């Protein structure tokens, strides 16, 4: 497992918990009594094997915390449980039984009485031989392990002792079972009726009309449910119900359908959509809640406004391309006074191009005009050894298209970056992730695959829009997606990238494990140094983005290999667990962040994501997405949008175009926020800004609204600073000593405190 789990706080799990009845129903609790040993032997799946001499272990804590420090690889857990048929007799729904095993770091095969019933979080429904390579799948440590079997499955021995054996494999880091719950129980109504909110975004019409479609699915293959469906919209701040709808629901086994709902609510007011199904014969209820997005960023003014970074770095002689980011009604006319010799600005597009030979700082005055007025702003060009002086803002294909990325999808994304207006707020990179590579030819040139017929043509196209383009490879022979990597072809690859016009390289460790299976720190650095030299020779500013999931505390040596950014974690997912685990564990790398050297907690999971080809609307609530952008801005993280730009809904666009928030991310001082306060309920992070002020983020980790208290002394702020709310872009007056702000569940507030 990737490092982050250590920070996941595996939180509240200090003790081997004692048994309780969960979900108010009968269950065989598996909280204690587990046997454990490291190693691997298929015989350990068998009920007849004796585990009497094995160690005992708690299931709710990873093994590294229970005396097996530093152990990676295979280990087995065994449990002997009688499953009483009374449980089945008493159950409301009798057709399925579930085995809940918390979470498992990283991969697992689960055997019941010697037969495989589950693998890496997926039930094995019919008897089959266990596959041998389950442990090679990318770590599944964040997935709840829930294996569901039909009650009449012959692998279950009712009223007798059953042997549950878990073969687990830890790819590195913590290891084994953790979390909760651990039980065997009958499935109930809530396990069969699934509400899902990811088939559509909320749409907003006018100032207050909201439409949403959600799906209801009956997961049971045998049971039909009849009853009443109640849909309510409830304001979070005062509990006022602004919408109620009651309708009958008769849902046959396996049926899935989409239900639209339209209601009125003020855009900025946080609210909840609450769906309740009441089953008619038993009166049992299943309730599901989803936050209705609230829009905070004010409308973009029609008058011209210059946005984006205040500083731009370039190396001498490297091709210069900077697009002045400016909003306002079209047409805009751009100009720049005191542009150093060697650069020109296109007055219609705001694109500054050319090249500069001499090192030094050049102060330029940018001006943008339309028929309503003009805006001007100082802009510093720094010609030196380091570039990417503010974190890159852009888009990457992975979180939406995965390996189905193509030339056409890249062009469409670049078009959308421009037509959506994101480009006017500083968003500038269009990055191709894994899935573009074919093989190296006889001369060692990397050939794109059939999905990318003309890489140079594609780069030219993206540049012609005023955008930059990125690419992806691995120092190993193969990428994580199994495509051709750069191993032994580094120099040639870098030359080709530069000749195509590539501006950004994500370099992903992946199969380098095959070259250096137990890599020492030096071996971790070596492949990245190799590519560093290759890029240096290419005479082009290619943002060098390391992706090796934080191994060897990469933040402490990324700069040494010339990296402009480095991933600090494993892959992000669009869940609160993944987002909060990654985001709130970034304090350790704060000291290493600096202009041109950024910690990268992975890409954004807002909008339509899915890792290709099928997309779903992010599972994060709007509050969680405010936390995402707030925290990533405070962390001075690269912001790489991971969604389909052609399906930007109003909320997502609003979230990504708040210039005061983006200005925190792009602050020229380049200092990453530090964690100022952490309790089980909230966290406060603060970041020093170039103008002497401080950006402060307040984060509510609970699932209820919370007043987050802030003491100025914790922020090392004296006197009575002026406070501004950056999401709503409103002044809040002076504060002294202490203030509190209401913060939505899993949500954030972002303020700036100035003298
Ligand atoms: C790894 C990286 C991801 C993505 C994929 C591509 O998992 O961490 O960000 O680049 O590889 O295969």
XYZ file of C-alpha atoms and ligand atoms in Angstrom:
767
model
C 0.000 0.000 0.000
C 1.035 3.526 -0.659
C 2.301 5.520 2.256
C -0.869 7.433 2.791
C -2.516 4.712 4.779
C -0.104 5.358 7.572
C -1.647 8.784 7.788
C -5.151 7.553 7.003
C -4.972 7.729 10.638
C -6.402 4.204 10.405
C -7.765 6.628 12.740
C -10.050 5.728 15.563
C -8.790 2.178 15.636
C -6.550 2.054 18.585
C -7.924 -1.078 20.205
C -9.184 -4.491 19.139
C -12.816 -3.559 19.589
C -15.281 -5.553 21.572
C -18.352 -7.143 20.049
C -21.539 -5.193 19.388
C -24.594 -5.835 17.322
C -24.291 -3.761 14.213
C -27.084 -2.281 12.090
C -29.610 -3.400 14.750
C -29.787 -6.939 13.425
C -28.407 -10.341 14.171
C -24.864 -10.809 13.087
C -21.910 -13.056 13.800
C -19.362 -10.499 14.912
C -15.808 -11.185 13.845
C -14.180 -8.551 16.028
C -11.830 -10.825 17.937
C -10.506 -14.368 17.748
C -8.551 -14.061 14.512
C -5.453 -16.185 13.871
C -2.588 -14.833 11.831
C 0.723 -15.671 10.283
C 3.003 -14.221 7.657
C 3.992 -16.201 4.584
C 1.925 -18.003 1.986
C 0.680 -21.543 1.600
C -2.507 -22.625 -0.229
C -3.056 -25.272 2.462
C -3.936 -22.486 4.906
C -7.280 -22.046 3.109
C -8.386 -25.475 4.219
C -10.720 -26.072 7.174
C -8.760 -29.163 8.209
C -5.492 -27.285 8.648
C -4.665 -26.560 12.287
C -3.879 -22.932 13.106
C -3.612 -23.586 16.863
C -0.040 -22.367 16.946
C -0.678 -19.204 14.952
C -0.559 -15.767 16.559
C -3.755 -13.946 17.447
C -4.383 -10.548 15.902
C -6.933 -7.722 15.905
C -8.664 -7.277 12.568
C -9.166 -3.533 12.973
C -5.496 -2.524 12.914
C -2.948 -3.171 10.185
C -0.322 -5.768 11.065
C 2.532 -3.243 11.077
C 0.926 -1.776 14.199
C 0.698 -5.185 15.851
C 4.264 -6.375 15.976
C 5.012 -6.950 12.285
C 6.779 -3.650 11.588
C 8.354 -3.494 8.165
C 6.742 -6.726 6.934
C 5.464 -6.542 3.326
C 4.176 -9.407 1.198
C 1.842 -12.326 1.932
C 0.123 -13.096 5.225
C -2.970 -15.105 6.172
C -5.821 -14.547 8.618
C -8.117 -17.380 9.766
C -11.396 -17.324 11.703
C -13.652 -20.171 12.894
C -17.312 -19.149 13.009
C -20.600 -20.928 13.480
C -23.252 -19.359 11.238
C -26.662 -19.962 12.883
C -29.632 -20.606 10.609
C -31.785 -18.677 13.147
C -30.222 -15.559 11.686
C -31.672 -16.490 8.330
C -35.058 -17.406 9.725
C -35.445 -14.076 11.517
C -34.268 -11.964 8.587
C -36.610 -9.691 6.650
C -34.873 -10.671 3.409
C -33.628 -14.204 3.411
C -31.868 -14.635 0.109
C -28.330 -13.340 0.760
C -25.650 -13.374 3.393
C -22.784 -10.901 3.577
C -19.285 -11.141 4.975
C -17.909 -7.742 5.929
C -14.143 -7.552 6.430
C -13.403 -3.852 6.964
C -10.684 -2.927 4.490
C -7.638 -4.882 3.390
C -4.272 -3.426 2.475
C -3.626 -4.058 -0.412
C -5.035 -7.199 -2.055
C -6.936 -10.243 -0.823
C -8.416 -13.588 -1.661
C -11.090 -14.799 0.755
C -11.869 -18.490 1.194
C -14.867 -19.995 2.946
C -14.356 -23.628 3.901
C -11.519 -23.908 1.412
C -13.367 -22.338 -1.537
C -12.663 -18.926 -3.009
C -15.555 -16.525 -2.357
C -13.978 -13.131 -2.923
C -11.035 -11.346 -4.410
C -9.882 -7.739 -4.054
C -13.324 -6.576 -2.966
C -15.276 -8.480 -5.622
C -17.451 -11.478 -4.748
C -16.638 -14.711 -6.547
C -20.187 -15.918 -7.147
C -19.558 -19.415 -8.395
C -16.949 -21.941 -7.449
C -13.705 -21.489 -9.349
C -9.961 -21.925 -8.947
C -8.200 -18.983 -7.275
C -6.293 -16.885 -9.857
C -2.589 -16.667 -9.124
C -1.904 -13.004 -9.815
C -4.539 -11.238 -7.693
C -1.776 -9.511 -5.722
C -0.496 -7.641 -8.770
C -3.596 -5.497 -9.040
C -3.079 -1.879 -8.027
C -3.563 -1.643 -4.240
C -7.239 -1.883 -3.246
C -6.685 -0.780 0.354
C -9.421 1.866 0.287
C -12.225 -0.482 -0.825
C -14.704 -1.836 1.739
C -14.548 -5.616 1.694
C -18.103 -6.871 1.391
C -18.632 -10.297 -0.055
C -22.244 -11.357 -0.675
C -23.305 -14.969 -1.194
C -26.713 -16.488 -1.899
C -28.088 -18.098 1.280
C -28.206 -21.450 -0.470
C -24.597 -21.257 -1.624
C -23.041 -24.666 -0.861
C -19.868 -22.980 0.349
C -21.742 -21.902 3.511
C -22.155 -24.520 6.249
C -25.238 -23.426 8.222
C -25.207 -24.246 11.952
C -21.720 -25.696 11.702
C -18.253 -24.319 12.118
C -17.091 -22.422 9.043
C -13.506 -21.575 8.285
C -12.911 -18.142 6.888
C -9.375 -17.706 5.533
C -8.007 -14.486 4.142
C -4.909 -14.532 2.025
C -3.677 -10.965 1.941
C -0.823 -9.312 0.139
C 0.765 -6.031 1.163
C 2.568 -4.237 -1.661
C 4.445 -2.050 0.834
C 3.656 0.031 3.924
C 1.054 -0.867 6.549
C -0.421 -4.292 5.632
C -3.522 -6.430 6.117
C -6.970 -5.928 7.571
C -8.106 -2.694 9.213
C -11.180 -0.500 9.669
C -14.651 -1.888 10.343
C -17.099 -3.626 10.414
C -16.157 -7.308 10.677
C -19.246 -9.462 10.661
C -21.339 -12.106 8.950
C -24.963 -11.047 8.622
C -28.027 -11.367 6.429
C -28.420 -8.553 3.949
C -31.286 -6.178 4.714
C -33.440 -3.686 2.837
C -30.692 -1.045 2.874
C -28.280 -3.520 1.276
C -30.629 -4.163 -1.623
C -31.988 -0.721 -2.407
C -29.279 1.444 -3.864
C -29.604 5.190 -4.423
C -27.017 6.735 -6.679
C -26.395 10.363 -7.515
C -23.622 9.997 -10.061
C -25.669 9.599 -13.245
C -26.219 13.352 -13.579
C -25.016 16.685 -12.267
C -27.370 19.134 -10.553
C -28.475 21.711 -13.115
C -29.341 25.285 -12.240
C -31.826 27.440 -14.119
C -32.296 31.129 -13.417
C -31.540 32.102 -9.862
C -33.177 29.292 -7.978
C -34.490 26.339 -9.987
C -32.546 23.133 -9.513
C -32.975 19.830 -11.322
C -31.376 16.527 -10.459
C -31.803 12.964 -11.585
C -30.907 10.144 -9.232
C -31.145 6.405 -9.735
C -32.789 3.758 -7.589
C -31.777 0.160 -8.069
C -33.063 -3.054 -6.537
C -29.944 -5.166 -6.195
C -31.859 -8.255 -5.112
C -32.414 -10.930 -7.715
C -35.454 -12.344 -5.954
C -37.202 -9.714 -3.817
C -39.690 -7.124 -4.992
C -40.083 -4.022 -2.797
C -43.273 -1.984 -2.571
C -43.763 1.153 -0.599
C -43.557 4.942 -0.577
C -40.773 7.160 -1.815
C -40.430 10.547 -0.141
C -38.167 13.179 -1.660
C -37.339 16.261 0.380
C -35.068 19.271 -0.031
C -34.083 20.676 3.370
C -32.026 23.797 4.049
C -28.986 22.892 6.143
C -28.839 26.121 8.138
C -32.371 26.072 9.596
C -33.878 22.682 8.739
C -36.618 24.312 6.675
C -38.153 21.963 4.167
C -38.357 23.706 0.792
C -39.666 20.744 -1.189
C -41.539 17.479 -0.493
C -42.742 14.891 -2.945
C -44.421 11.567 -2.097
C -44.824 8.863 -4.639
C -45.504 5.131 -4.686
C -42.632 2.810 -5.523
C -42.878 -0.769 -6.718
C -39.466 -2.026 -7.686
C -39.018 -5.506 -9.106
C -35.850 -7.596 -8.653
C -32.866 -6.172 -10.539
C -34.732 -3.049 -11.707
C -32.880 0.252 -11.975
C -34.531 3.498 -12.916
C -33.808 7.203 -12.968
C -35.979 9.655 -11.080
C -35.892 13.375 -11.913
C -36.663 16.001 -9.286
C -37.048 19.766 -9.717
C -37.373 22.314 -6.922
C -36.451 25.846 -5.974
C -33.695 26.877 -3.575
C -31.473 29.926 -3.310
C -28.162 29.081 -5.073
C -25.843 29.942 -2.210
C -27.817 28.154 0.526
C -26.442 24.749 1.554
C -29.188 22.129 1.521
C -29.768 18.395 1.539
C -31.744 16.202 -0.815
C -33.242 13.472 1.365
C -34.755 10.346 -0.136
C -36.696 7.918 2.062
C -38.205 4.617 1.011
C -40.768 3.175 3.418
C -41.506 -0.487 2.788
C -45.231 -1.046 3.068
C -45.512 -4.378 4.896
C -42.709 -4.026 7.444
C -42.605 -0.227 7.764
C -38.825 -0.490 7.366
C -37.207 2.665 6.061
C -34.137 3.241 3.965
C -32.858 6.791 3.864
C -30.246 8.359 1.678
C -28.993 11.943 1.701
C -27.063 13.977 -0.820
C -25.889 17.517 -0.497
C -27.378 19.937 -3.014
C -24.539 22.072 -4.399
C -24.330 25.675 -3.301
C -22.688 28.211 -5.544
C -20.360 30.666 -3.865
C -18.209 32.386 -6.511
C -19.816 35.636 -7.659
C -20.577 36.043 -11.381
C -17.522 36.924 -13.466
C -17.714 40.669 -14.202
C -18.181 41.885 -17.796
C -15.517 44.548 -17.243
C -11.989 43.362 -18.086
C -10.021 41.698 -15.314
C -6.536 40.254 -15.495
C -6.293 36.920 -13.701
C -3.674 34.221 -13.443
C -0.119 34.163 -12.185
C 1.799 37.330 -11.328
C 5.147 35.789 -12.108
C 6.405 33.570 -14.912
C 9.761 31.782 -15.114
C 11.652 30.698 -18.195
C 15.168 29.460 -18.898
C 17.413 31.434 -21.259
C 16.827 30.496 -24.901
C 13.865 28.274 -24.169
C 10.781 28.951 -26.321
C 8.572 31.406 -24.396
C 4.803 30.999 -24.363
C 2.552 32.734 -21.862
C -1.114 33.453 -22.360
C -2.352 36.468 -20.431
C -5.397 35.197 -18.537
C -8.161 37.781 -18.545
C -11.931 37.697 -18.180
C -14.546 40.194 -19.350
C -16.930 40.421 -22.257
C -15.368 39.888 -25.666
C -13.643 41.297 -27.564
C -10.661 41.938 -25.286
C -7.584 43.790 -26.494
C -4.275 42.926 -24.843
C -1.082 44.961 -24.546
C 2.081 44.872 -22.467
C 4.488 47.709 -21.811
C 8.185 47.159 -21.057
C 8.177 43.705 -22.673
C 11.841 42.680 -22.911
C 13.350 42.447 -26.362
C 12.744 39.025 -27.846
C 9.081 38.855 -26.799
C 5.920 39.997 -28.530
C 2.287 40.002 -27.436
C -0.600 39.230 -29.744
C -3.145 41.966 -29.055
C -6.129 39.744 -29.946
C -5.205 36.574 -28.067
C -2.986 37.857 -25.265
C -0.343 35.295 -26.171
C 3.233 36.370 -25.396
C 5.821 34.454 -27.420
C 9.516 34.627 -28.378
C 12.590 33.784 -26.343
C 14.935 35.567 -23.959
C 18.671 35.174 -23.866
C 19.750 36.951 -20.724
C 19.062 35.893 -17.175
C 17.316 38.466 -15.011
C 13.984 39.835 -13.787
C 11.853 41.822 -16.216
C 8.924 43.881 -14.943
C 6.092 44.199 -17.419
C 2.768 46.046 -17.215
C -0.089 44.061 -18.725
C -3.227 45.811 -19.911
C -6.533 44.418 -21.109
C -9.319 46.563 -22.550
C -12.891 46.059 -23.730
C -15.737 48.429 -24.421
C -16.543 48.669 -20.708
C -13.087 49.715 -19.531
C -9.630 48.343 -18.880
C -7.541 46.593 -16.247
C -3.792 46.600 -15.823
C -1.436 44.600 -13.664
C 2.274 44.166 -12.947
C 3.755 40.956 -14.257
C 7.251 39.679 -13.544
C 9.189 37.545 -16.008
C 12.099 35.741 -14.390
C 14.736 34.347 -16.741
C 16.775 31.876 -14.737
C 17.464 28.223 -14.056
C 14.094 27.394 -12.519
C 10.675 27.714 -14.145
C 7.106 26.736 -13.158
C 7.399 29.467 -10.539
C 3.744 28.941 -9.670
C 2.049 25.527 -9.611
C 0.813 24.354 -13.010
C -2.913 24.836 -13.656
C -4.337 22.519 -16.257
C -6.063 19.307 -17.175
C -4.936 15.680 -17.417
C -6.672 12.858 -19.264
C -6.292 10.104 -16.650
C -9.122 10.668 -14.166
C -11.688 10.831 -16.942
C -10.472 8.911 -19.974
C -7.951 6.490 -18.458
C -6.352 4.399 -21.194
C -9.051 5.340 -23.719
C -7.440 8.739 -24.317
C -7.076 9.736 -27.993
C -5.958 12.618 -30.204
C -9.586 13.576 -30.681
C -10.287 13.647 -26.942
C -7.210 15.801 -26.376
C -8.255 18.276 -29.080
C -11.798 18.401 -27.696
C -10.464 19.013 -24.206
C -8.224 21.823 -25.435
C -11.152 23.367 -27.297
C -13.280 23.138 -24.161
C -10.547 24.653 -21.992
C -10.831 27.686 -24.211
C -14.565 27.807 -24.931
C -15.557 27.217 -21.279
C -13.495 30.256 -20.300
C -11.190 28.267 -17.985
C -8.236 29.594 -19.984
C -9.237 33.118 -18.880
C -8.469 32.182 -15.275
C -4.996 30.812 -15.863
C -5.743 27.162 -16.678
C -3.162 26.338 -19.309
C -1.925 22.721 -19.541
C -3.582 19.932 -21.521
C -1.786 16.763 -20.432
C -1.942 13.380 -22.120
C -1.574 10.633 -19.514
C -0.944 6.928 -20.143
C -2.294 5.245 -23.264
C -0.691 7.152 -26.173
C 2.439 4.996 -26.675
C 3.207 2.293 -29.201
C 6.819 1.027 -29.497
C 10.290 2.385 -30.175
C 11.330 2.052 -33.804
C 14.687 0.745 -35.016
C 16.273 4.153 -34.478
C 14.932 4.338 -30.947
C 12.181 6.867 -31.655
C 9.038 6.361 -29.623
C 6.034 5.940 -31.879
C 2.581 7.012 -30.757
C -0.142 4.396 -31.236
C -2.959 4.564 -33.781
C -5.035 6.785 -31.478
C -2.432 9.545 -31.940
C -1.751 9.764 -35.679
C 0.210 13.034 -35.578
C 1.765 14.059 -32.292
C 3.472 17.169 -33.627
C 0.272 18.271 -35.312
C -1.571 17.783 -32.019
C 0.999 19.819 -30.085
C 0.794 22.608 -32.656
C -2.967 22.615 -32.377
C -2.948 22.866 -28.586
C -0.345 25.638 -28.712
C -2.379 27.531 -31.302
C -5.149 27.877 -28.716
C -2.741 29.500 -26.273
C -2.418 26.320 -24.221
C 0.488 24.031 -23.338
C 0.667 20.296 -23.753
C 1.961 17.493 -21.560
C 2.811 13.842 -22.009
C 3.379 10.751 -19.844
C 5.942 7.959 -19.641
C 7.660 5.619 -17.212
C 11.344 5.104 -16.428
C 10.567 1.379 -16.548
C 10.110 -0.771 -19.654
C 6.321 -0.521 -19.302
C 3.944 2.137 -18.026
C 1.371 1.360 -15.362
C -1.161 0.777 -18.122
C 1.175 -1.741 -19.789
C 2.286 0.560 -22.629
C 5.890 1.136 -23.729
C 8.020 3.050 -21.204
C 11.264 4.994 -21.629
C 13.719 2.514 -20.093
C 17.069 2.783 -21.987
C 15.463 5.249 -24.447
C 15.484 8.290 -22.164
C 17.625 10.601 -24.307
C 15.797 9.801 -27.516
C 12.397 10.145 -25.848
C 13.209 13.566 -24.425
C 14.460 14.702 -27.849
C 11.251 13.529 -29.472
C 9.088 15.187 -26.835
C 10.939 18.474 -27.354
C 10.712 18.228 -31.133
C 6.958 17.696 -30.923
C 6.659 20.720 -28.614
C 5.868 18.999 -25.329
C 5.796 21.298 -22.269
C 5.192 18.842 -19.411
C 6.336 15.294 -18.685
C 4.733 13.079 -16.035
C 7.245 10.322 -15.352
C 5.648 7.396 -13.553
C 7.694 4.734 -11.719
C 5.373 1.731 -12.546
C 7.430 -1.164 -13.933
C 10.704 0.253 -12.680
C 10.056 -2.149 -9.804
C 11.187 -4.866 -12.217
C 14.519 -3.095 -12.679
C 15.018 -2.289 -9.001
C 12.772 -4.644 -6.995
C 13.952 -3.485 -3.580
C 15.067 -0.018 -4.606
C 17.411 1.815 -2.266
C 17.160 5.582 -2.094
C 19.863 5.943 -4.730
C 18.100 3.476 -6.972
C 14.909 5.477 -6.547
C 16.674 8.621 -7.696
C 18.686 7.134 -10.562
C 16.009 6.759 -13.236
C 14.791 10.261 -12.484
C 18.325 11.652 -12.813
C 18.666 9.884 -16.145
C 15.625 11.668 -17.518
C 16.703 14.940 -15.905
C 19.878 14.910 -18.043
C 17.894 13.987 -21.122
C 15.443 16.854 -20.593
C 18.233 19.338 -19.922
C 19.712 18.584 -23.316
C 16.374 19.170 -24.987
C 16.629 22.967 -24.658
C 12.962 23.368 -23.884
C 11.228 24.132 -20.600
C 9.510 20.829 -19.948
C 7.821 20.780 -16.553
C 9.221 17.602 -14.998
C 6.573 15.888 -12.882
C 7.679 12.856 -10.860
C 5.119 10.185 -10.137
C 6.390 7.530 -7.741
C 3.706 7.916 -5.065
C 5.975 9.614 -2.510
C 8.498 6.776 -2.145
C 11.695 7.592 -0.306
C 10.172 10.900 0.867
C 10.561 12.278 -2.631
C 9.795 15.801 -1.419
C 13.221 15.868 0.234
C 15.084 15.078 -3.013
C 12.794 15.973 -5.924
C 14.665 19.240 -6.501
C 17.930 17.289 -6.716
C 16.697 15.525 -9.858
C 15.436 18.811 -11.305
C 11.792 17.929 -10.762
C 9.269 20.739 -10.835
C 6.707 18.674 -8.968
C 6.446 15.251 -7.396
C 3.515 13.109 -6.411
C 3.433 12.681 -2.648
C 0.817 9.916 -2.565
C -0.825 7.014 -4.352
C -3.714 7.571 -6.706
C -6.640 9.696 -5.613
C -10.266 8.586 -5.926
C -13.474 10.608 -5.910
C -14.356 9.718 -2.314
C -14.116 11.714 0.901
C -11.926 9.033 2.394
C -9.357 9.255 -0.375
C -9.487 13.049 -0.601
C -9.266 13.734 3.124
C -6.640 11.067 3.762
C -4.382 12.492 1.087
C -5.125 16.169 1.646
C -4.739 16.317 5.416
C -1.520 14.304 5.400
C 0.458 16.793 3.341
C 1.933 18.723 6.262
C 5.045 16.577 6.281
C 6.186 17.903 2.912
C 5.364 21.592 3.450
C 8.971 22.698 4.076
C 10.125 21.467 0.651
C 7.631 23.398 -1.431
C 9.096 26.404 -3.252
C 8.713 28.227 -6.571
C 9.426 25.636 -9.273
C 9.364 22.761 -6.731
C 5.849 21.637 -5.877
C 4.390 18.822 -3.792
C 1.699 17.086 -5.819
C -1.078 15.324 -3.855
C -2.578 14.112 -7.178
C -5.152 15.424 -9.581
C -8.591 16.888 -9.025
C -11.597 14.597 -8.791
C -14.399 17.065 -9.568
C -16.961 16.958 -12.411
C -17.381 13.902 -14.672
C -14.660 11.382 -13.886
C -14.369 7.626 -14.344
C -10.912 6.556 -15.542
C -12.480 5.814 -18.950
C -14.425 5.086 -20.971
C -17.619 5.273 -18.841
C -17.847 8.427 -16.756
C -19.839 9.235 -13.653
C -20.430 12.494 -11.849
C -18.007 12.800 -8.935
C -19.085 11.080 -5.746
C -17.788 14.035 -3.728
C -20.382 16.389 -2.299
C -20.114 20.063 -3.181
C -18.739 20.798 0.307
C -16.081 18.127 -0.187
C -15.178 19.743 -3.483
C -14.817 23.134 -1.768
C -12.460 21.364 0.630
C -10.581 19.865 -2.324
C -9.927 23.172 -4.080
C -9.365 25.097 -0.841
C -6.860 22.599 0.512
C -5.041 22.046 -2.780
C -4.759 25.845 -3.161
C -3.323 26.217 0.311
C -0.946 23.338 -0.390
C 0.397 25.127 -3.489
C -0.409 21.928 -5.344
C -0.496 21.556 -9.102
C -4.165 21.808 -10.017
C -4.872 19.335 -12.783
C -8.556 19.003 -13.535
C -9.405 15.353 -14.014
C -12.857 15.595 -15.564
C -14.413 15.726 -18.997
C -14.130 19.402 -19.906
C -16.895 19.031 -22.442
C -19.406 18.332 -19.692
C -18.615 21.105 -17.251
C -21.695 21.746 -15.156
C -22.432 25.098 -13.532
C -21.168 24.069 -10.098
C -17.849 22.685 -11.346
C -17.157 25.693 -13.554
C -17.977 28.014 -10.682
C -15.653 26.043 -8.408
C -12.737 26.301 -10.843
C -13.042 29.957 -11.776
C -12.802 31.750 -8.452
C -9.837 34.014 -9.129
C -9.302 34.949 -5.493
C -9.028 31.299 -4.542
C -6.774 30.488 -7.502
C -4.602 33.460 -6.518
C -3.819 31.646 -3.264
C -2.639 28.611 -5.212
C -0.642 30.862 -7.539
C 0.837 33.106 -4.860
C 4.384 34.045 -5.975
C 5.914 33.390 -2.539
C 5.319 29.685 -3.191
C 5.032 28.708 0.480
C 2.881 25.699 1.179
C 0.388 25.904 4.034
C 1.139 24.303 7.363
C -1.294 22.554 9.642
C -2.030 25.002 12.442
C -4.551 22.979 14.382
C -5.978 19.505 14.223
C -8.763 18.013 16.300
C -10.932 15.008 15.577
C -13.572 17.425 14.283
C -11.707 20.101 12.372
C -8.389 21.272 10.970
C -6.946 24.716 10.313
C -4.241 25.257 7.741
C -2.528 28.559 6.963
C -0.235 29.840 4.287
C 1.959 32.962 4.186
C 1.428 35.102 1.127
C 3.751 37.396 -0.774
C 1.971 40.597 0.299
C 2.465 39.784 4.000
C -1.069 38.513 4.495
C -2.141 34.992 5.391
C -4.547 32.577 3.742
C -6.383 30.437 6.287
C -8.452 27.345 5.577
C -11.004 26.021 8.080
C -12.037 22.411 7.480
C -14.952 20.548 9.036
C -14.201 16.814 9.097
C -17.536 15.826 10.660
C -20.774 15.036 8.899
C -22.676 17.848 10.648
C -22.361 21.638 10.169
C -19.743 22.939 12.618
C -18.601 26.318 13.893
C -14.862 26.098 13.463
C -13.079 28.279 16.045
C -9.859 30.097 15.165
C -7.478 31.750 17.631
C -5.324 34.393 15.998
C -2.447 33.447 18.285
C -2.379 29.965 16.720
C -1.902 31.674 13.373
C 0.807 33.923 14.840
C -1.246 36.921 13.750
C -1.270 40.004 15.991
C -3.579 42.999 16.138
C -6.844 43.242 14.281
C -6.424 41.995 10.748
C -8.953 42.611 8.031
C -10.674 39.407 6.967
C -11.978 38.542 3.509
C -13.993 35.474 2.573
C -12.373 34.281 -0.649
C -15.067 31.922 -1.918
C -17.814 34.539 -1.726
C -15.311 37.368 -2.327
C -16.751 39.485 0.473
C -15.085 41.560 3.174
C -15.881 40.473 6.701
C -14.345 43.439 8.550
C -11.700 43.328 11.259
C -11.277 40.419 13.636
C -9.457 40.270 16.937
C -8.158 37.432 19.109
C -10.699 34.803 18.035
C -13.313 34.162 15.387
C -15.606 31.291 14.388
C -17.039 30.331 11.038
C -19.880 27.994 10.239
C -18.544 25.240 8.016
C -20.599 22.641 6.149
C -20.122 18.871 6.700
C -16.753 17.898 5.131
C -16.649 21.492 3.902
C -14.218 24.370 4.080
C -13.979 28.129 4.487
C -11.091 30.078 3.054
C -10.233 33.536 4.325
C -7.425 35.993 3.877
C -6.166 37.979 6.846
C -4.406 41.224 5.977
C -2.929 43.875 8.234
C -0.401 5.490 -12.124
C -0.453 6.977 -11.817
C -1.744 7.557 -12.347
C -1.827 7.328 -13.844
C -1.677 5.849 -14.152
C -1.535 5.587 -15.647
O -1.394 4.799 -11.447
O -0.327 7.188 -10.440
O -1.826 8.937 -12.055
O -0.836 8.080 -14.481
O -0.542 5.281 -13.523
O -1.387 4.237 -15.957
